[in-house]
CSV table of C-alpha atoms in Angstrom, one decimal:
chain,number,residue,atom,x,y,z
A,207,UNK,CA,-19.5,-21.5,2.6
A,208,UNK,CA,-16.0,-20.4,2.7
A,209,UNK,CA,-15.3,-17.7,5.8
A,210,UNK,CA,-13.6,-14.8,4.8
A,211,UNK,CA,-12.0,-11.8,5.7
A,212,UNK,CA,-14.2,-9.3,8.0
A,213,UNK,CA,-14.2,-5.9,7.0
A,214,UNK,CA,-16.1,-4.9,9.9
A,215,UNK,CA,-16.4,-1.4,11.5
A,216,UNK,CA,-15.2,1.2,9.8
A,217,UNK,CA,-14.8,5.1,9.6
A,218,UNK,CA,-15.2,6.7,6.3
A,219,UNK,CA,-14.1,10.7,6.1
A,220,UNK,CA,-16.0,12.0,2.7
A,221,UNK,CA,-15.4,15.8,2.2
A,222,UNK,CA,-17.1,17.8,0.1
A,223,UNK,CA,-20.8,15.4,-0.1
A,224,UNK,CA,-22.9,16.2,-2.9
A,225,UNK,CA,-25.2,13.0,-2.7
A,226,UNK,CA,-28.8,14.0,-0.1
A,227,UNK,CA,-30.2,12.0,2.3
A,228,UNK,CA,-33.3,10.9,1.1
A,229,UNK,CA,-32.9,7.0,2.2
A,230,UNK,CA,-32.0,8.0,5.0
A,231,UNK,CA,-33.7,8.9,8.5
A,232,UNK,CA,-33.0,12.3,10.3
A,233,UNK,CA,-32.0,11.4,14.2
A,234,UNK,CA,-31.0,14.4,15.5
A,235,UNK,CA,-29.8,17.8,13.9
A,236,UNK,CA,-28.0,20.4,16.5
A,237,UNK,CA,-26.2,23.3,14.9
A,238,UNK,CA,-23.5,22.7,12.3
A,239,UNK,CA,-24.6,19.1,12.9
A,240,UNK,CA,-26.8,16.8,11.3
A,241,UNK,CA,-26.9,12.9,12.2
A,242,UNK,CA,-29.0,10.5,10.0
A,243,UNK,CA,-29.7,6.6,9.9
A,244,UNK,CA,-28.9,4.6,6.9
A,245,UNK,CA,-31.0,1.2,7.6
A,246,UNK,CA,-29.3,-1.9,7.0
A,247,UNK,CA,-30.0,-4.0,4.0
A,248,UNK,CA,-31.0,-7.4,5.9
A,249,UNK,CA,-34.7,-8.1,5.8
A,250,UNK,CA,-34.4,-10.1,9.3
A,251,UNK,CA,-32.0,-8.7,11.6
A,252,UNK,CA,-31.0,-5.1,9.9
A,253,UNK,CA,-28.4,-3.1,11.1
A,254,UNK,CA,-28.0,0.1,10.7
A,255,UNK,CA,-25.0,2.7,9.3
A,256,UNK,CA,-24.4,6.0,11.4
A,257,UNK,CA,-23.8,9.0,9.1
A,258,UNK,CA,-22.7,12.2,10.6
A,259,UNK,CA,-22.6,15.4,8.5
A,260,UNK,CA,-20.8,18.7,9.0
A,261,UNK,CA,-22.8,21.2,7.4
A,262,UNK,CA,-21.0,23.9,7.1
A,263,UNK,CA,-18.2,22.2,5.5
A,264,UNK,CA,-19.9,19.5,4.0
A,265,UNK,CA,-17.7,16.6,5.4
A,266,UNK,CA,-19.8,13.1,6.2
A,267,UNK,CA,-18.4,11.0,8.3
A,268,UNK,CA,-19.7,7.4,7.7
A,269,UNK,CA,-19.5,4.9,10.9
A,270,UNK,CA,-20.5,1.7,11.9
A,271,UNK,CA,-20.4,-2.0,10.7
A,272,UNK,CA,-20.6,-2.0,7.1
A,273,UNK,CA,-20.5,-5.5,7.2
A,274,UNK,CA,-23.4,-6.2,9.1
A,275,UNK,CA,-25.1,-3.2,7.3
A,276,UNK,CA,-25.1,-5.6,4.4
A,277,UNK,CA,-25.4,-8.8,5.7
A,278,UNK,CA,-27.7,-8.1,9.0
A,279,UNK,CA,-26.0,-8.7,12.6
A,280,UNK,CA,-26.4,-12.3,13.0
A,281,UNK,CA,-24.9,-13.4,9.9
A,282,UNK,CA,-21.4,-15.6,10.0
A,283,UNK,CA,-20.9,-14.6,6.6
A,284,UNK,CA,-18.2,-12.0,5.6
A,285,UNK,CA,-16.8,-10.3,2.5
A,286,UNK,CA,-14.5,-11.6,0.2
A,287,UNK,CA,-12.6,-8.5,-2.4
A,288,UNK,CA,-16.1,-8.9,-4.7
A,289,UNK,CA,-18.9,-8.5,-1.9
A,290,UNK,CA,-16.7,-5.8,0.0
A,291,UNK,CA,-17.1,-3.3,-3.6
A,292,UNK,CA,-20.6,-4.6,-4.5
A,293,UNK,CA,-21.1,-3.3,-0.8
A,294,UNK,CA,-19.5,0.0,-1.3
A,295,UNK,CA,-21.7,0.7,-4.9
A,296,UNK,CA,-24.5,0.1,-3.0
A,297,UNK,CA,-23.7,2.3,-0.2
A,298,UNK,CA,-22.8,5.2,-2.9
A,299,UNK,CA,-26.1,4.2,-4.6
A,300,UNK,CA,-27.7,4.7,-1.0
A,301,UNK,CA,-26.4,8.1,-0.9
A,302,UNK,CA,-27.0,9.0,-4.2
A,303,UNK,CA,-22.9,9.8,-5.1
A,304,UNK,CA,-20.8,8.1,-7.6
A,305,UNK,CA,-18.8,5.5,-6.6
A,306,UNK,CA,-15.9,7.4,-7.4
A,307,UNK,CA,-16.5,9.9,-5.2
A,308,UNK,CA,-17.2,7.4,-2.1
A,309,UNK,CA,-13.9,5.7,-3.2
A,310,UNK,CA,-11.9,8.7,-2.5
A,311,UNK,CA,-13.4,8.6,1.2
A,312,UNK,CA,-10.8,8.7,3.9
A,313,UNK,CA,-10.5,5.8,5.8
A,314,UNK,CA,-9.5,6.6,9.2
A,315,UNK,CA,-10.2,3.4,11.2
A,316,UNK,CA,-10.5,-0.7,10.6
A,317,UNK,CA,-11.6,-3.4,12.0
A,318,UNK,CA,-10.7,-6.8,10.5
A,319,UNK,CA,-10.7,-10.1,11.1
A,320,UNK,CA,-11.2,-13.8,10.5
A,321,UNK,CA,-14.1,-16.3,11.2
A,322,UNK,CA,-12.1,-19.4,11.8
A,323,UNK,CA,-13.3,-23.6,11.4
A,324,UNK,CA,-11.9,-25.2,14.6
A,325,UNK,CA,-11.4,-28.9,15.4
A,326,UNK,CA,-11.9,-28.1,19.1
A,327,UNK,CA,-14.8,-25.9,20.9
A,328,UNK,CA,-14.3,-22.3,21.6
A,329,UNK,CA,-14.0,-22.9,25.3
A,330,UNK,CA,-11.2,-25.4,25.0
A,331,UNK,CA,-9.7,-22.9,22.4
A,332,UNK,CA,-9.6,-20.0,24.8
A,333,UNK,CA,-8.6,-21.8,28.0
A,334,UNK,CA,-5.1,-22.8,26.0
A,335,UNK,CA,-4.6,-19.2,24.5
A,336,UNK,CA,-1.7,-18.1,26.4
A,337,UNK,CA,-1.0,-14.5,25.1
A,338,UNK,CA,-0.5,-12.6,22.0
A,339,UNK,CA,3.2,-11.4,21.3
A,340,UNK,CA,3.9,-10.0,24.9
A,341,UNK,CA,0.6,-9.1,25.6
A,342,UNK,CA,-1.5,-10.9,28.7
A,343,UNK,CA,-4.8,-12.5,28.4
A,344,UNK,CA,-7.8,-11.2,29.6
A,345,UNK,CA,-11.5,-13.2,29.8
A,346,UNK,CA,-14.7,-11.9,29.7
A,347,UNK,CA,-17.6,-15.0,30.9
A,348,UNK,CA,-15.2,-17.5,28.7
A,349,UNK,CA,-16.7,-16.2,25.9
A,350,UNK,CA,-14.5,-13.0,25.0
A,351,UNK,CA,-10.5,-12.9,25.2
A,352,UNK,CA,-8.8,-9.7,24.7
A,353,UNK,CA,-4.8,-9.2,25.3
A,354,UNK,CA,-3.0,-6.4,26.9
A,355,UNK,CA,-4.5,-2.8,28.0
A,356,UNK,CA,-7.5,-1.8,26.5
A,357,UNK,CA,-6.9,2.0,26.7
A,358,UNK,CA,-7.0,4.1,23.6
A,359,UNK,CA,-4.4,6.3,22.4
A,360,UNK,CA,-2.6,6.6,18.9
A,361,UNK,CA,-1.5,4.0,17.2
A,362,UNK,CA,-3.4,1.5,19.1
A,363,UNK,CA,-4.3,-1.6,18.2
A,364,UNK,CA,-6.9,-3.8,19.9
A,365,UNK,CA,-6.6,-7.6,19.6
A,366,UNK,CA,-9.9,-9.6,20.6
A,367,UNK,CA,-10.6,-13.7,19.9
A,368,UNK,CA,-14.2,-14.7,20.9
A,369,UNK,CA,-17.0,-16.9,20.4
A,370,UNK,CA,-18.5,-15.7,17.0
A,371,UNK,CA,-21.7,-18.3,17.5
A,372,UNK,CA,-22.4,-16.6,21.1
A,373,UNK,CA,-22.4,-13.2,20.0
A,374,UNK,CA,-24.7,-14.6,16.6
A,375,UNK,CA,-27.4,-15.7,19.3
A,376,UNK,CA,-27.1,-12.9,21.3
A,377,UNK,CA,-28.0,-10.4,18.6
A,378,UNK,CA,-30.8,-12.8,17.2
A,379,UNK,CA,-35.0,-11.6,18.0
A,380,UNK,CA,-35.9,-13.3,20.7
A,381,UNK,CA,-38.3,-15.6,18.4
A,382,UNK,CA,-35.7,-17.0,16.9
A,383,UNK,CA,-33.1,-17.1,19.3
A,384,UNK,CA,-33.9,-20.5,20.5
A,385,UNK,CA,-33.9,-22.4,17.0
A,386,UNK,CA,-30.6,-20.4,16.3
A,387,UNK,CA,-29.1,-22.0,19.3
A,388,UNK,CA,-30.0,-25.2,18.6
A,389,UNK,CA,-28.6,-24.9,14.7
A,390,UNK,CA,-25.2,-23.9,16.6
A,391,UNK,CA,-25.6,-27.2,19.0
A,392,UNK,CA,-25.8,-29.6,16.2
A,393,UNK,CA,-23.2,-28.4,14.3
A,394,UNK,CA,-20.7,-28.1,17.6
A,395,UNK,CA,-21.8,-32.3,18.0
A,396,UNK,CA,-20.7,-32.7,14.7
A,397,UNK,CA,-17.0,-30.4,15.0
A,398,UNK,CA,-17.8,-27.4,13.5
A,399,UNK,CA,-16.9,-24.5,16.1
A,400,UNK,CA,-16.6,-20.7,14.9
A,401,UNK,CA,-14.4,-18.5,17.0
A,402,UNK,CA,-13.0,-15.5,15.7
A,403,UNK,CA,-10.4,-13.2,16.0
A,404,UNK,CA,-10.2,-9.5,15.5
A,405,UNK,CA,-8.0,-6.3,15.2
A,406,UNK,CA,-9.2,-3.0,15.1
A,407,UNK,CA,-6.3,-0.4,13.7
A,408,UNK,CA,-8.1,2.6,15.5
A,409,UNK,CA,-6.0,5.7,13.2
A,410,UNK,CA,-4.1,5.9,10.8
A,411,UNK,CA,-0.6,5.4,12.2
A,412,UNK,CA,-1.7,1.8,13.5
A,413,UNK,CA,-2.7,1.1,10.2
A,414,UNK,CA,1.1,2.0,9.0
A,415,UNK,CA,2.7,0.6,11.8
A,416,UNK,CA,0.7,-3.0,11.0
A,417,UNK,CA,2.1,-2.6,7.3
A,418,UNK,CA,-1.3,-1.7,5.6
A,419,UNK,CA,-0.8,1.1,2.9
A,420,UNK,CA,-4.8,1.7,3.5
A,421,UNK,CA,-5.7,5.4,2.9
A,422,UNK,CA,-9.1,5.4,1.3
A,423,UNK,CA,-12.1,3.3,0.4
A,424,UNK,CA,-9.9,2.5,-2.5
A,425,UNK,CA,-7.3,1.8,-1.5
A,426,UNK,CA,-9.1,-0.6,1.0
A,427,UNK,CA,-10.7,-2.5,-2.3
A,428,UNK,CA,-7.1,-2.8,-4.3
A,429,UNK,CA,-5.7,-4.1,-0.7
A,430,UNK,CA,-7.6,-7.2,0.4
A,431,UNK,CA,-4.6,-9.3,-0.8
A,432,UNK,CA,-2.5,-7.3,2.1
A,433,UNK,CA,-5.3,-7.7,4.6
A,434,UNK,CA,-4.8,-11.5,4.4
A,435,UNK,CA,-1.4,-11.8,4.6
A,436,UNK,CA,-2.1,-9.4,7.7
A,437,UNK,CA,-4.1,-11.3,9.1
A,438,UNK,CA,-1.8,-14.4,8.5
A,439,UNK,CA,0.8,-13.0,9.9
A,440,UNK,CA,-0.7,-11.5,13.1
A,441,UNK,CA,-2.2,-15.2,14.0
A,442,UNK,CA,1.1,-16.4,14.2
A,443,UNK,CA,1.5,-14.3,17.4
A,444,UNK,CA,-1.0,-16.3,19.5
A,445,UNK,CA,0.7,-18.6,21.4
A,446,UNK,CA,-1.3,-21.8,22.7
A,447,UNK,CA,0.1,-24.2,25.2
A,448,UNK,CA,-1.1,-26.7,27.9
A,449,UNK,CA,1.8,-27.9,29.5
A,450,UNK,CA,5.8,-28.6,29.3
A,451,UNK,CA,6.8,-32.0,29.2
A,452,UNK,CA,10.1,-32.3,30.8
A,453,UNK,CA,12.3,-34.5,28.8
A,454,UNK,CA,16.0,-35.9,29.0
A,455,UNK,CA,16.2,-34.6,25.6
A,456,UNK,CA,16.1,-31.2,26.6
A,457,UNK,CA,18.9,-28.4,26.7
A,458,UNK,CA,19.9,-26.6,30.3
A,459,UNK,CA,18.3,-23.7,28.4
A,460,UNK,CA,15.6,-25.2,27.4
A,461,UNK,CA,14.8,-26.9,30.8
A,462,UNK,CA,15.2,-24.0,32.6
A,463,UNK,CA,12.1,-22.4,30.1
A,464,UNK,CA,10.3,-25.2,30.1
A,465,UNK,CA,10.1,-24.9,34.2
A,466,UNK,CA,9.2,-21.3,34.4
A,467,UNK,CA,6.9,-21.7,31.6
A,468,UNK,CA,4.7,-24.3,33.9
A,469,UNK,CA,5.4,-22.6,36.9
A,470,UNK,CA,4.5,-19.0,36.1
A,471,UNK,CA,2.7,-19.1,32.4
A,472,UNK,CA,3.6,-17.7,29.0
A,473,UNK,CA,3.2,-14.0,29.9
A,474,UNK,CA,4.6,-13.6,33.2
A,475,UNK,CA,8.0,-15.6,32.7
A,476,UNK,CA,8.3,-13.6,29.7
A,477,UNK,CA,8.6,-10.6,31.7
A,478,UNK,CA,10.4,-12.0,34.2
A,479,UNK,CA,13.0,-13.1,31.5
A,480,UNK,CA,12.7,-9.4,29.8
A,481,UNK,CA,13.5,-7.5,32.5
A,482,UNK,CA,16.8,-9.3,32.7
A,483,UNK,CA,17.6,-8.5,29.4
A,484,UNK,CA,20.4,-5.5,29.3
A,485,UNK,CA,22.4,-3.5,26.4
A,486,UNK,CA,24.6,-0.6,25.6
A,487,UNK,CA,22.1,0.9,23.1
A,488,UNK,CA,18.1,0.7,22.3
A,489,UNK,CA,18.7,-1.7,19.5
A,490,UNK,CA,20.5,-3.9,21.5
A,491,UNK,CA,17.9,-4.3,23.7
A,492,UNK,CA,15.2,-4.9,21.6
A,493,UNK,CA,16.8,-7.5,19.6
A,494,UNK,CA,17.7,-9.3,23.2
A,495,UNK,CA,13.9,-9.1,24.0
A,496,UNK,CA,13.2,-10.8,20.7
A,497,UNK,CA,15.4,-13.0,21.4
A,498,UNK,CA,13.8,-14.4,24.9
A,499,UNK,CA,10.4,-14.1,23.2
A,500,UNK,CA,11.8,-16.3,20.0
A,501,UNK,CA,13.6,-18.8,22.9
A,502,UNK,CA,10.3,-19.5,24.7
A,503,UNK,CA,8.0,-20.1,22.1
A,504,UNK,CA,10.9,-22.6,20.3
A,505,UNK,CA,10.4,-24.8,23.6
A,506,UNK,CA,6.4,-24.3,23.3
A,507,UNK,CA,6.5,-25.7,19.7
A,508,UNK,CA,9.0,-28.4,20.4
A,509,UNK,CA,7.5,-29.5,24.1
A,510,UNK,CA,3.8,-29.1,24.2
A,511,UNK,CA,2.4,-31.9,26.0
A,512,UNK,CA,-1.0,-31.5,24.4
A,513,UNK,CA,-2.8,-32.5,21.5
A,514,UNK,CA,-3.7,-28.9,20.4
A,515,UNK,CA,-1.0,-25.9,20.6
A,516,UNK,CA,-0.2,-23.0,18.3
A,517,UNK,CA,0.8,-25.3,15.5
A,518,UNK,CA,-2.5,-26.8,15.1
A,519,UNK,CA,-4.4,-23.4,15.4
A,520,UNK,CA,-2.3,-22.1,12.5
A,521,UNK,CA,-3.5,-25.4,10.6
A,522,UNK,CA,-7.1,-25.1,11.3
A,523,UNK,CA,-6.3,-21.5,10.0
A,524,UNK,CA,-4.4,-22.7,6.9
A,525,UNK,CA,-7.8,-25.0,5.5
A,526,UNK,CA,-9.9,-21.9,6.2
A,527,UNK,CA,-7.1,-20.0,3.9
A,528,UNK,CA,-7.3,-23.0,1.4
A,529,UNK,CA,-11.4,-22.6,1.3
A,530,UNK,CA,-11.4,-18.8,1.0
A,531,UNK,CA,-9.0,-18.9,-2.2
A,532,UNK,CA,-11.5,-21.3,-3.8
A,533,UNK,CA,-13.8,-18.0,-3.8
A,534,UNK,CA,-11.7,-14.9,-3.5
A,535,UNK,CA,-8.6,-14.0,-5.9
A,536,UNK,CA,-7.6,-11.6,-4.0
A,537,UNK,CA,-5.8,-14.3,-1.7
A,538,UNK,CA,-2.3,-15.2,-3.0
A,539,UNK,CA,-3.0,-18.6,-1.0
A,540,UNK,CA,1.1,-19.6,-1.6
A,541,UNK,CA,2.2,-16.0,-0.3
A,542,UNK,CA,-0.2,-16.1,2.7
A,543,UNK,CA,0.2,-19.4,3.6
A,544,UNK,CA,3.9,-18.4,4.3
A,545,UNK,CA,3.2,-15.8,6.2
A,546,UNK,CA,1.1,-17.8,8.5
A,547,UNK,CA,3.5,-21.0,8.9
A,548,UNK,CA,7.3,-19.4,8.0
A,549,UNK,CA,7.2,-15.8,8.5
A,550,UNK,CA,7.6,-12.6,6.1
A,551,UNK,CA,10.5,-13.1,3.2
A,552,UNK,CA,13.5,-11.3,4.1
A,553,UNK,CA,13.2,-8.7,1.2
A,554,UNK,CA,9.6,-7.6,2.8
A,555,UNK,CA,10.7,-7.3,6.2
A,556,UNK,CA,13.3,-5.2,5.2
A,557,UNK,CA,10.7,-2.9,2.9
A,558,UNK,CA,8.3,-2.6,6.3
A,559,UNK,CA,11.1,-1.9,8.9
């Protein structure tokens, strides 16, 4: 089956509720508040929604994995534009509202991202992730990479890229965790490894600043086209590299990178080379850090001694884009396909400035 785009945790604000909770079980009531458990729809590994209710104004706040609310926690599977709605009528069907009225829910956070097909294991995969943008890496049992500082504050974005198949068994009963694992072993022996990389948009100004126009339920629905272009263009910000190779073909310039790239890594020499960056005025300085940032990973692309680098993870991305539009029209596959190997047009970089 085609892999598609993970709408994953979300927060839904709905003010004013009118539906009850009669499918629902009661958890724990404390003054003003009321918490209740809407049970997942999965007959095998169900997984439940949170929903919080302010009684005295009658606001519900509706949190948790939606996705795995409909397709239980160890499922690979993910929602294309079609399964996302047919997710959200049966939530409003849960509650007893309208959909209507669900679709007017704020949506205050996101978490999206991408089950990928790659030609290499997830191990290999990580261990050649160098950073994302200027971000570090950090590894978690070389299962888990995250980049840059955890730490929550507005606007914040969190960037993750881990092995989907190790979390999958790890959520499985333990009577079935064993078969599970060995499903995963024979398809690994025959190439087919599923990492996957995530962004959660944690308020409403890191949704904006990321260029999603994502207010309400909605509004999510009528965007998935945006999401993939989104997530497109974020993957072209991982950069993947084993090693230089020193050639007489090489600039100064380039030479020069290419040597503090293998001496110090991706991340660190691009400090190093930031810090020396100077200017009059703010702009000035921010184009300069581009600048460094666009230098180095021109020598990455061009010098990459190893069989797999950023280029080929954007390709194994690309056929997962070419299977998805074969399901979903909501992917513009011509649109997103040069966001993930060109860049955003000129006229929409100028529109999201």
């Amino acid at each position: 089956k085609a892999i598609c785009v993970m709408i994953d945790n979300l927060t839904i604000r709905l003010e004013g509720f009118s539906g009850s909770f009669e499918n629902c079980e009661r958890v724990k009531e404390n003054g003003n508040i009321a918490i209740y458990r809407l049970k997942g729809l999965s007959l095998t590994t169900p997984h439940p929604l949170a929903l919080i209710l302010a009684k005295r104004s009658g606001t519900l706040y509706i949190v948790n994995s939606l996705r795995k609310w409909y397709y239980g926690r160890a499922s690979l599977l993910d929602f294309t534009s079609g399964t996302l709605l047919h997710a959200f009528k049966l939530l409003a069907g849960r509650l007893k509202i309208s959909y209507e009225e669900l679709s007017r829910g704020r949506v205050t956070q996101v978490e999206a991202g991408l089950n990928l097909r790659t030609r290499i294991s997830c191990q290999r995969l990580f261990g050649l992730i160098a950073g994302y943008k200027t971000r570090p890496r950090n590894s978690i049992k070389n299962e888990t990479l995250y980049f840059g500082d955890r730490t929550r504050g507005v606007g914040y974005k969190k960037v993750m890229l881990y092995d989907k198949t190790a979390e999958i068994v790890a959520r499985m009963p333990l009577r079935k965790r064993f078969r599970q694992e060995e499903i995963f072993e024979v398809l690994a022996r025959h190439g087919y490894f599923f990492p996957r990389y995530e962004f959660k948009l944690a308020d409403r100004q890191a949704l904006s600043q990321n260029g999603l126009d994502i207010r309400t339920v909605s509004d999510l629905v009528a965007g998935y086209e945006e999401l993939y272009r989104f997530l497109a263009r974020e993957a072209r910000n991982f950069v993947l590299f084993e090693r230089i190779g020193i050639t007489e073909r090489m600039t100064p310039k380039e030479r020069l990178i290419a040597e503090g790239l293998n001496e110090y890594g991706y991340t660190e020499y691009l400090e190093k080379c930031r810090e020396t960056c100077r200017s009059r005025t703010v702009k000035g300085l921010k184009s300069a850090r581009y600048k460094v940032r666009k230098d180095l990973i021109r020598v990455i692309d061009r010098y990459d001694t190893g069989d797999y680098g950023s280029r080929q993870f954007r390709i194994d991305l690309g056929r997962n884009l070419v299977r998805i539009s074969k399901h979903d029209p909501a992917l513009n596959l011509p649109e997103t396909l040069r966001e993930l190997f060109i860049g955003r047009p000129a006229s929409n970089n100028k529109r999201n400035k």
